[in-house]
Amino acid sequence: MEAPAPAPLAPARPSLSWDIFCTVVDNYGDIGVCWRLARQLAAEHGFAVRLWVDDLASFARLCPELQVERDCQTVAGVTVQRWAGDFAQVEAAQVVVEAFACELPENYLAAMARAPRPPVWINLEYLTAEDWASHCHGLASPHPRLPLLKYFFFPGFDVRTGGLLRERALIGQRQDFQADPLARKALWQRLGATPTAAERVVSLFCYGHLPVASLLDAWAQAPSPTLCFMPLGPALPEVTAWSGGRLTRAGDRLQVGTLRLVLMDFLPQADYDRLLWACDLNFVRGEDSFVRAQWAARPLVWQIYPQEENAHEPKLEAFLEAYSEGLETAAAQALRTFWRAWNGLDPVLPGACWPAFERQLPALLAHGRQWSDLQENRPDLAESLARFCRNKL
């Protein structure tokens, strides 16, 4: 008796080609998001991804494997292409992501219009908790001259939007790291400073226009000790002035009162994630580090990208409202007061708000874990984007 014929294999879903365009605006936030998204689409979804970047030097600070002098190279399964001013004729991909309204080159728009089947064109928007984003998510806008549609795709914090970037293994990796004292010890050794049992460990990543000195003074004068790791960036002149010229470059460190401050260079994204997981409190800025701090399930302070006439204030308030849900009144008030002071939206200095905020850190730690769990139960951005584009092709 012959064995039954094996059942036919289910046809594999065809892969898609993707072009992601990124202009580096504030040095790291935009490329940080695009690089994570490109890697995830390639590694987890099997797509052929080409990432166009106009500033490879800034990109290389987040990705040491990148060779800045090369116009085209493959890193982590992604084709990285220099986006030069004189854009060459190329064939358009099946999915085109215009990250953060960076404006596609005219030559590339023409290639999209010539394609036998128009690409799915995505304008990947900035992250916001404002309610209008959920109403605009997925809407299409026709090009004024060409037979092309552009879809607006919003990351977000609820099921009405595209979700947050989150690799499939991320939460498990965080949990393993936080449970492994040897892994944390190795991180401190790489950074050149190991915290004592009494020190609160803080990462401080911010723009340069804030009253950083007020916060550093508060930490230096506090009864409990703080170890602060600060990546180099636009706030360096303020820190250098505060230190009397003793903190000027990566590797410099200084003890003032109960504050130990360590300047560090930028880390590859995986190591930066570990730093966020290891710290007791994370100050973050922009969008990429903001999202990663939420996945760290630790207390965080967000410095939103500043805009003229405080146009960023409603965006900050919208997130505070969403994030504060479920917090006790005292913790929610301390969070809001400190965040607004840190963003320069109230006349009070952050150093004056620090004691009240510090008292709420245990409650904010528990809340950070709950918030991470809540977001983990929602679709991640790469999965939402892949599903959306497949449905449009």
Tab-separated table of C-alpha atoms in Angstrom:
chain	number	residue	atom	x	y	z
A	1	MET	CA	0.000	0.000	0.000
A	2	GLU	CA	1.500	3.306	-1.044
A	3	ALA	CA	2.044	6.012	1.513
A	4	PRO	CA	-0.270	8.991	1.037
A	5	ALA	CA	1.213	11.872	-0.843
A	6	PRO	CA	2.424	14.663	1.418
A	7	ALA	CA	0.101	17.612	1.729
A	8	PRO	CA	1.187	20.515	-0.435
A	9	LEU	CA	2.996	23.275	1.374
A	10	ALA	CA	1.076	26.482	1.854
A	11	PRO	CA	2.424	29.084	-0.579
A	12	ALA	CA	4.808	31.479	1.087
A	13	ARG	CA	3.793	35.085	1.125
A	14	PRO	CA	5.855	36.930	-1.453
A	15	SER	CA	8.445	39.291	-0.076
A	16	LEU	CA	8.172	42.991	-0.717
A	17	SER	CA	10.831	45.514	-1.609
A	18	TRP	CA	10.952	48.600	0.598
A	19	ASP	CA	12.673	51.958	0.248
A	20	ILE	CA	12.857	54.042	3.435
A	21	PHE	CA	13.989	57.661	3.079
A	22	CYS	CA	15.419	59.503	6.080
A	23	THR	CA	16.875	62.952	6.519
A	24	VAL	CA	18.813	63.385	9.759
A	25	VAL	CA	17.204	66.430	11.390
A	26	ASP	CA	18.235	66.543	15.051
A	27	ASN	CA	21.267	64.272	14.586
A	28	TYR	CA	19.854	61.002	15.933
A	29	GLY	CA	16.100	60.744	16.537
A	30	ASP	CA	14.924	60.344	12.950
A	31	ILE	CA	17.662	57.964	11.886
A	32	GLY	CA	17.286	56.038	15.147
A	33	VAL	CA	13.646	55.272	14.337
A	34	CYS	CA	14.317	54.507	10.676
A	35	TRP	CA	17.247	52.200	11.433
A	36	ARG	CA	15.256	50.174	13.944
A	37	LEU	CA	12.308	49.940	11.550
A	38	ALA	CA	14.482	48.911	8.598
A	39	ARG	CA	16.215	46.167	10.577
A	40	GLN	CA	12.954	44.815	11.929
A	41	LEU	CA	11.252	44.733	8.524
A	42	ALA	CA	14.220	42.821	7.110
A	43	ALA	CA	14.851	40.444	10.021
A	44	GLU	CA	11.322	39.643	11.149
A	45	HIS	CA	9.318	40.022	7.939
A	46	GLY	CA	11.849	38.971	5.315
A	47	PHE	CA	11.494	42.126	3.246
A	48	ALA	CA	14.206	43.523	0.990
A	49	VAL	CA	14.849	46.897	2.613
A	50	ARG	CA	16.896	49.773	1.274
A	51	LEU	CA	17.493	52.681	3.654
A	52	TRP	CA	18.347	56.047	2.072
A	53	VAL	CA	20.164	58.394	4.490
A	54	ASP	CA	21.527	61.875	3.869
A	55	ASP	CA	23.955	61.962	6.838
A	56	LEU	CA	25.989	58.793	7.241
A	57	ALA	CA	28.344	60.385	9.769
A	58	SER	CA	25.555	60.867	12.317
A	59	PHE	CA	24.170	57.447	11.471
A	60	ALA	CA	27.555	55.832	12.195
A	61	ARG	CA	27.431	56.989	15.826
A	62	LEU	CA	24.461	54.666	16.316
A	63	CYS	CA	25.790	51.952	14.006
A	64	PRO	CA	29.572	51.463	14.307
A	65	GLU	CA	29.567	48.832	11.523
A	66	LEU	CA	28.654	51.507	8.984
A	67	GLN	CA	31.454	52.632	6.666
A	68	VAL	CA	30.844	56.332	6.136
A	69	GLU	CA	32.917	56.564	2.963
A	70	ARG	CA	30.818	53.980	1.102
A	71	ASP	CA	27.778	55.053	-0.899
A	72	CYS	CA	26.136	51.636	-0.746
A	73	GLN	CA	26.607	48.795	1.726
A	74	THR	CA	24.686	46.058	3.498
A	75	VAL	CA	24.444	46.197	7.290
A	76	ALA	CA	22.297	43.843	9.393
A	77	GLY	CA	20.471	42.642	6.308
A	78	VAL	CA	19.575	46.177	5.186
A	79	THR	CA	20.976	47.927	2.120
A	80	VAL	CA	22.151	51.344	3.286
A	81	GLN	CA	22.356	53.904	0.493
A	82	ARG	CA	23.760	57.405	0.678
A	83	TRP	CA	21.078	59.924	-0.249
A	84	ALA	CA	23.032	62.562	-2.145
A	85	GLY	CA	21.681	65.814	-3.533
A	86	ASP	CA	22.075	64.690	-7.142
A	87	PHE	CA	19.721	61.725	-7.003
A	88	ALA	CA	20.360	58.981	-9.567
A	89	GLN	CA	17.719	57.209	-11.641
A	90	VAL	CA	16.594	54.088	-9.780
A	91	GLU	CA	13.724	51.660	-9.863
A	92	ALA	CA	11.130	52.373	-7.189
A	93	ALA	CA	10.419	49.775	-4.534
A	94	GLN	CA	6.974	48.250	-3.971
A	95	VAL	CA	6.665	50.127	-0.677
A	96	VAL	CA	8.107	53.597	-0.219
A	97	VAL	CA	8.376	55.127	3.247
A	98	GLU	CA	8.880	58.866	3.441
A	99	ALA	CA	9.938	59.187	7.060
A	100	PHE	CA	8.744	62.289	8.876
A	101	ALA	CA	7.780	64.228	5.721
A	102	CYS	CA	11.345	64.314	4.409
A	103	GLU	CA	10.176	64.908	0.778
A	104	LEU	CA	11.166	62.379	-1.861
A	105	PRO	CA	13.507	63.364	-4.702
A	106	GLU	CA	11.768	64.353	-7.934
A	107	ASN	CA	13.613	61.627	-9.869
A	108	TYR	CA	12.306	59.029	-7.470
A	109	LEU	CA	8.728	60.341	-7.643
A	110	ALA	CA	8.941	60.025	-11.423
A	111	ALA	CA	10.155	56.435	-11.045
A	112	MET	CA	7.192	55.695	-8.786
A	113	ALA	CA	4.799	57.107	-11.372
A	114	ARG	CA	6.407	54.989	-14.138
A	115	ALA	CA	6.098	51.735	-12.217
A	116	PRO	CA	3.636	49.199	-13.740
A	117	ARG	CA	1.911	49.154	-10.371
A	118	PRO	CA	2.182	52.268	-8.208
A	119	PRO	CA	4.066	51.638	-4.955
A	120	VAL	CA	2.374	51.896	-1.603
A	121	TRP	CA	3.607	55.303	-0.509
A	122	ILE	CA	3.748	55.863	3.254
A	123	ASN	CA	4.347	59.120	5.061
A	124	LEU	CA	5.555	57.838	8.439
A	125	GLU	CA	4.539	60.555	10.865
A	126	TYR	CA	5.959	61.621	14.208
A	127	LEU	CA	4.678	59.912	17.318
A	128	THR	CA	1.941	61.729	19.202
A	129	ALA	CA	-0.788	60.896	21.701
A	130	GLU	CA	-3.021	63.685	20.383
A	131	ASP	CA	-6.479	62.432	19.471
A	132	TRP	CA	-6.440	63.862	15.945
A	133	ALA	CA	-3.665	61.439	14.960
A	134	SER	CA	-5.981	58.428	15.280
A	135	HIS	CA	-8.506	60.116	12.984
A	136	CYS	CA	-5.833	60.841	10.346
A	137	HIS	CA	-4.118	57.453	10.599
A	138	GLY	CA	-4.301	55.581	7.296
A	139	LEU	CA	-5.833	58.436	5.310
A	140	ALA	CA	-4.747	58.875	1.698
A	141	SER	CA	-3.691	62.056	-0.085
A	142	PRO	CA	-3.386	62.187	-3.914
A	143	HIS	CA	-0.295	63.732	-5.426
A	144	PRO	CA	-1.198	67.026	-7.161
A	145	ARG	CA	0.496	66.075	-10.442
A	146	LEU	CA	1.232	62.343	-10.529
A	147	PRO	CA	-1.055	59.292	-10.339
A	148	LEU	CA	0.122	58.444	-6.831
A	149	LEU	CA	-1.498	58.166	-3.406
A	150	LYS	CA	0.334	58.885	-0.165
A	151	TYR	CA	-0.940	57.289	3.056
A	152	PHE	CA	-0.396	58.920	6.430
A	153	PHE	CA	0.755	56.390	9.013
A	154	PHE	CA	0.906	57.368	12.672
A	155	PRO	CA	2.727	55.527	15.436
A	156	GLY	CA	0.731	55.708	18.631
A	157	PHE	CA	-0.368	54.379	21.961
A	158	ASP	CA	-3.714	52.747	21.185
A	159	VAL	CA	-5.269	50.351	18.683
A	160	ARG	CA	-6.494	53.201	16.465
A	161	THR	CA	-2.906	53.956	15.403
A	162	GLY	CA	0.112	51.987	14.203
A	163	GLY	CA	1.589	51.218	17.625
A	164	LEU	CA	5.196	51.512	18.784
A	165	LEU	CA	8.373	49.980	17.394
A	166	ARG	CA	9.035	46.759	19.309
A	167	GLU	CA	11.096	43.812	18.137
A	168	ARG	CA	9.588	40.405	18.888
A	169	ALA	CA	12.329	39.430	21.337
A	170	LEU	CA	12.695	42.831	23.010
A	171	ILE	CA	10.725	42.298	26.214
A	172	GLY	CA	12.295	38.899	26.848
A	173	GLN	CA	15.761	40.359	26.308
A	174	ARG	CA	15.009	43.131	28.787
A	175	GLN	CA	13.742	40.713	31.403
A	176	ASP	CA	16.777	38.454	30.994
A	177	PHE	CA	19.149	41.405	31.300
A	178	GLN	CA	17.472	42.861	34.358
A	179	ALA	CA	17.615	39.464	36.062
A	180	ASP	CA	21.323	38.976	35.300
A	181	PRO	CA	23.732	40.860	37.625
A	182	LEU	CA	26.726	39.757	35.546
A	183	ALA	CA	25.272	41.357	32.427
A	184	ARG	CA	24.763	44.635	34.274
A	185	LYS	CA	28.261	44.445	35.728
A	186	ALA	CA	29.701	44.015	32.229
A	187	LEU	CA	27.776	47.081	31.055
A	188	TRP	CA	29.113	49.237	33.895
A	189	GLN	CA	32.645	48.059	33.143
A	190	ARG	CA	32.257	49.088	29.484
A	191	LEU	CA	30.983	52.500	30.570
A	192	GLY	CA	33.827	52.960	33.033
A	193	ALA	CA	31.855	53.465	36.257
A	194	THR	CA	30.195	50.918	38.528
A	195	PRO	CA	27.410	52.183	40.812
A	196	THR	CA	27.564	51.610	44.525
A	197	ALA	CA	24.626	49.979	46.271
A	198	ALA	CA	23.496	53.387	47.562
A	199	GLU	CA	23.620	55.286	44.260
A	200	ARG	CA	20.600	55.982	42.108
A	201	VAL	CA	21.668	55.452	38.487
A	202	VAL	CA	20.380	57.934	35.931
A	203	SER	CA	20.857	58.338	32.178
A	204	LEU	CA	20.612	61.946	31.000
A	205	PHE	CA	20.025	62.473	27.263
A	206	CYS	CA	18.750	65.942	26.392
A	207	TYR	CA	18.879	68.935	24.090
A	208	GLY	CA	20.977	71.963	24.900
A	209	HIS	CA	18.549	74.729	25.832
A	210	LEU	CA	17.430	73.392	29.211
A	211	PRO	CA	18.444	74.582	32.702
A	212	VAL	CA	20.556	71.457	33.203
A	213	ALA	CA	22.605	73.161	35.907
A	214	SER	CA	19.531	73.450	38.127
A	215	LEU	CA	19.028	69.681	38.075
A	216	LEU	CA	22.724	68.881	38.543
A	217	ASP	CA	22.852	71.231	41.547
A	218	ALA	CA	19.839	69.481	43.056
A	219	TRP	CA	21.482	66.091	42.660
A	220	ALA	CA	24.817	67.323	44.019
A	221	GLN	CA	23.097	68.716	47.135
A	222	ALA	CA	20.687	65.815	47.706
A	223	PRO	CA	21.125	63.539	50.716
A	224	SER	CA	21.026	60.415	48.525
A	225	PRO	CA	23.835	59.848	45.975
A	226	THR	CA	23.344	59.798	42.187
A	227	LEU	CA	25.464	58.318	39.414
A	228	CYS	CA	24.580	60.023	36.129
A	229	PHE	CA	25.645	58.802	32.678
A	230	MET	CA	25.350	61.553	30.090
A	231	PRO	CA	25.920	60.994	26.351
A	232	LEU	CA	27.691	63.802	24.531
A	233	GLY	CA	25.326	66.146	22.762
A	234	PRO	CA	23.993	69.698	22.522
A	235	ALA	CA	23.865	70.102	26.313
A	236	LEU	CA	27.646	69.655	26.629
A	237	PRO	CA	28.411	73.435	26.788
A	238	GLU	CA	26.025	73.822	29.743
A	239	VAL	CA	27.581	70.835	31.516
A	240	THR	CA	31.110	72.038	30.773
A	241	ALA	CA	30.271	75.460	32.231
A	242	TRP	CA	28.616	73.887	35.291
A	243	SER	CA	31.717	71.761	35.905
A	244	GLY	CA	34.097	74.694	35.634
A	245	GLY	CA	35.604	73.253	32.462
A	246	ARG	CA	36.347	69.827	33.912
A	247	LEU	CA	33.829	67.918	31.787
A	248	THR	CA	34.560	68.326	28.096
A	249	ARG	CA	34.732	64.937	26.367
A	250	ALA	CA	33.659	61.304	26.546
A	251	GLY	CA	35.271	59.499	29.471
A	252	ASP	CA	35.498	62.595	31.682
A	253	ARG	CA	33.966	62.162	35.127
A	254	LEU	CA	33.444	64.401	38.113
A	255	GLN	CA	32.217	64.075	41.717
A	256	VAL	CA	30.390	67.110	43.093
A	257	GLY	CA	28.717	66.599	46.443
A	258	THR	CA	26.590	63.478	46.189
A	259	LEU	CA	26.563	63.537	42.382
A	260	ARG	CA	28.951	61.468	40.260
A	261	LEU	CA	28.683	62.499	36.597
A	262	VAL	CA	30.186	60.507	33.713
A	263	LEU	CA	30.331	61.782	30.132
A	264	MET	CA	30.052	59.057	27.518
A	265	ASP	CA	29.979	58.759	23.762
A	266	PHE	CA	26.951	57.506	21.913
A	267	LEU	CA	26.258	53.798	22.166
A	268	PRO	CA	25.077	51.375	19.508
A	269	GLN	CA	21.330	51.010	19.827
A	270	ALA	CA	21.456	47.595	21.509
A	271	ASP	CA	23.833	48.909	24.201
A	272	TYR	CA	21.730	52.029	24.688
A	273	ASP	CA	18.729	49.778	25.307
A	274	ARG	CA	20.733	47.979	27.994
A	275	LEU	CA	21.658	51.283	29.619
A	276	LEU	CA	17.984	52.237	29.810
A	277	TRP	CA	17.139	48.814	31.268
A	278	ALA	CA	19.877	49.152	33.892
A	279	CYS	CA	19.147	52.699	35.095
A	280	ASP	CA	16.724	53.666	37.837
A	281	LEU	CA	15.592	56.771	35.932
A	282	ASN	CA	15.981	57.757	32.277
A	283	PHE	CA	15.915	61.260	30.803
A	284	VAL	CA	15.236	60.960	27.077
A	285	ARG	CA	14.556	63.265	24.182
A	286	GLY	CA	12.876	63.295	20.783
A	287	GLU	CA	11.243	60.068	19.655
A	288	ASP	CA	13.567	57.065	19.423
A	289	SER	CA	14.949	57.201	22.971
A	290	PHE	CA	11.477	58.167	24.233
A	291	VAL	CA	9.971	54.915	22.937
A	292	ARG	CA	12.890	52.801	24.133
A	293	ALA	CA	12.603	54.281	27.622
A	294	GLN	CA	8.976	53.170	27.731
A	295	TRP	CA	10.040	49.605	26.877
A	296	ALA	CA	12.628	49.802	29.681
A	297	ALA	CA	9.707	49.813	32.171
A	298	ARG	CA	11.501	52.367	34.321
A	299	PRO	CA	10.573	55.900	35.428
A	300	LEU	CA	11.320	58.348	32.622
A	301	VAL	CA	11.415	62.053	31.860
A	302	TRP	CA	10.796	63.125	28.262
A	303	GLN	CA	12.160	66.253	26.671
A	304	ILE	CA	9.982	66.808	23.642
A	305	TYR	CA	11.497	68.318	20.496
A	306	PRO	CA	11.003	72.084	20.987
A	307	GLN	CA	9.003	74.102	18.463
A	308	GLU	CA	8.385	77.804	18.007
A	309	GLU	CA	5.702	79.445	20.159
A	310	ASN	CA	5.579	76.293	22.310
A	311	ALA	CA	3.714	74.396	19.620
A	312	HIS	CA	5.042	71.209	21.239
A	313	GLU	CA	3.138	71.844	24.483
A	314	PRO	CA	-0.175	70.187	23.407
A	315	LYS	CA	1.761	67.116	22.310
A	316	LEU	CA	3.458	66.866	25.699
A	317	GLU	CA	0.172	67.365	27.529
A	318	ALA	CA	-1.561	64.705	25.423
A	319	PHE	CA	1.033	62.112	26.366
A	320	LEU	CA	0.993	63.138	30.023
A	321	GLU	CA	-2.777	62.640	30.075
A	322	ALA	CA	-2.516	59.191	28.501
A	323	TYR	CA	0.491	58.071	30.519
A	324	SER	CA	-0.866	59.336	33.854
A	325	GLU	CA	-4.039	57.279	33.673
A	326	GLY	CA	-4.129	54.997	36.705
A	327	LEU	CA	-1.503	56.955	38.666
A	328	GLU	CA	-2.318	58.211	42.146
A	329	THR	CA	-2.971	61.954	42.243
A	330	ALA	CA	0.303	62.843	44.007
A	331	ALA	CA	2.418	60.848	41.536
A	332	ALA	CA	0.563	62.227	38.508
A	333	GLN	CA	0.959	65.796	39.758
A	334	ALA	CA	4.671	65.371	40.500
A	335	LEU	CA	5.188	63.827	37.062
A	336	ARG	CA	3.387	66.639	35.258
A	337	THR	CA	5.084	69.402	37.255
A	338	PHE	CA	8.579	68.021	36.736
A	339	TRP	CA	8.106	67.261	33.030
A	340	ARG	CA	6.767	70.746	32.345
A	341	ALA	CA	9.656	72.321	34.250
A	342	TRP	CA	12.187	70.171	32.411
A	343	ASN	CA	10.677	71.260	29.084
A	344	GLY	CA	10.772	74.944	30.053
A	345	LEU	CA	6.984	75.280	29.950
A	346	ASP	CA	6.687	76.625	33.504
A	347	PRO	CA	8.833	79.272	35.232
A	348	VAL	CA	9.822	76.890	38.034
A	349	LEU	CA	13.251	75.261	37.630
A	350	PRO	CA	13.559	71.458	37.535
A	351	GLY	CA	15.866	71.459	40.546
A	352	ALA	CA	13.079	72.940	42.657
A	353	CYS	CA	10.671	70.200	41.502
A	354	TRP	CA	13.121	67.353	42.016
A	355	PRO	CA	12.390	66.469	45.676
A	356	ALA	CA	8.656	65.999	45.036
A	357	PHE	CA	9.372	64.013	41.885
A	358	GLU	CA	11.973	61.862	43.670
A	359	ARG	CA	9.458	60.877	46.343
A	360	GLN	CA	7.191	59.428	43.650
A	361	LEU	CA	9.845	57.298	41.912
A	362	PRO	CA	8.686	54.013	43.538
A	363	ALA	CA	5.136	54.633	42.288
A	364	LEU	CA	6.465	55.636	38.867
A	365	LEU	CA	8.528	52.440	38.677
A	366	ALA	CA	5.442	50.302	39.216
A	367	HIS	CA	3.533	52.419	36.721
A	368	GLY	CA	6.313	52.111	34.127
A	369	ARG	CA	6.004	48.333	34.265
A	370	GLN	CA	2.229	48.500	33.859
A	371	TRP	CA	2.535	50.895	30.915
A	372	SER	CA	5.054	48.639	29.169
A	373	ASP	CA	2.782	45.636	29.679
A	374	LEU	CA	-0.174	47.565	28.260
A	375	GLN	CA	1.712	48.610	25.131
A	376	GLU	CA	3.134	45.115	24.674
A	377	ASN	CA	-0.415	43.787	24.261
A	378	ARG	CA	-0.928	46.012	21.198
A	379	PRO	CA	0.444	45.498	17.672
A	380	ASP	CA	3.921	46.846	17.084
A	381	LEU	CA	4.613	49.469	14.433
A	382	ALA	CA	6.501	47.244	11.978
A	383	GLU	CA	3.778	44.575	12.065
A	384	SER	CA	1.030	47.165	11.605
A	385	LEU	CA	2.879	48.788	8.736
A	386	ALA	CA	3.566	45.455	7.000
A	387	ARG	CA	-0.074	44.416	7.270
A	388	PHE	CA	-1.301	47.790	5.997
A	389	CYS	CA	0.978	47.701	2.948
A	390	ARG	CA	0.161	44.110	2.043
A	391	ASN	CA	-3.524	45.002	2.053
A	392	LYS	CA	-2.904	47.886	-0.335
A	393	LEU	CA	-0.988	45.818	-2.922
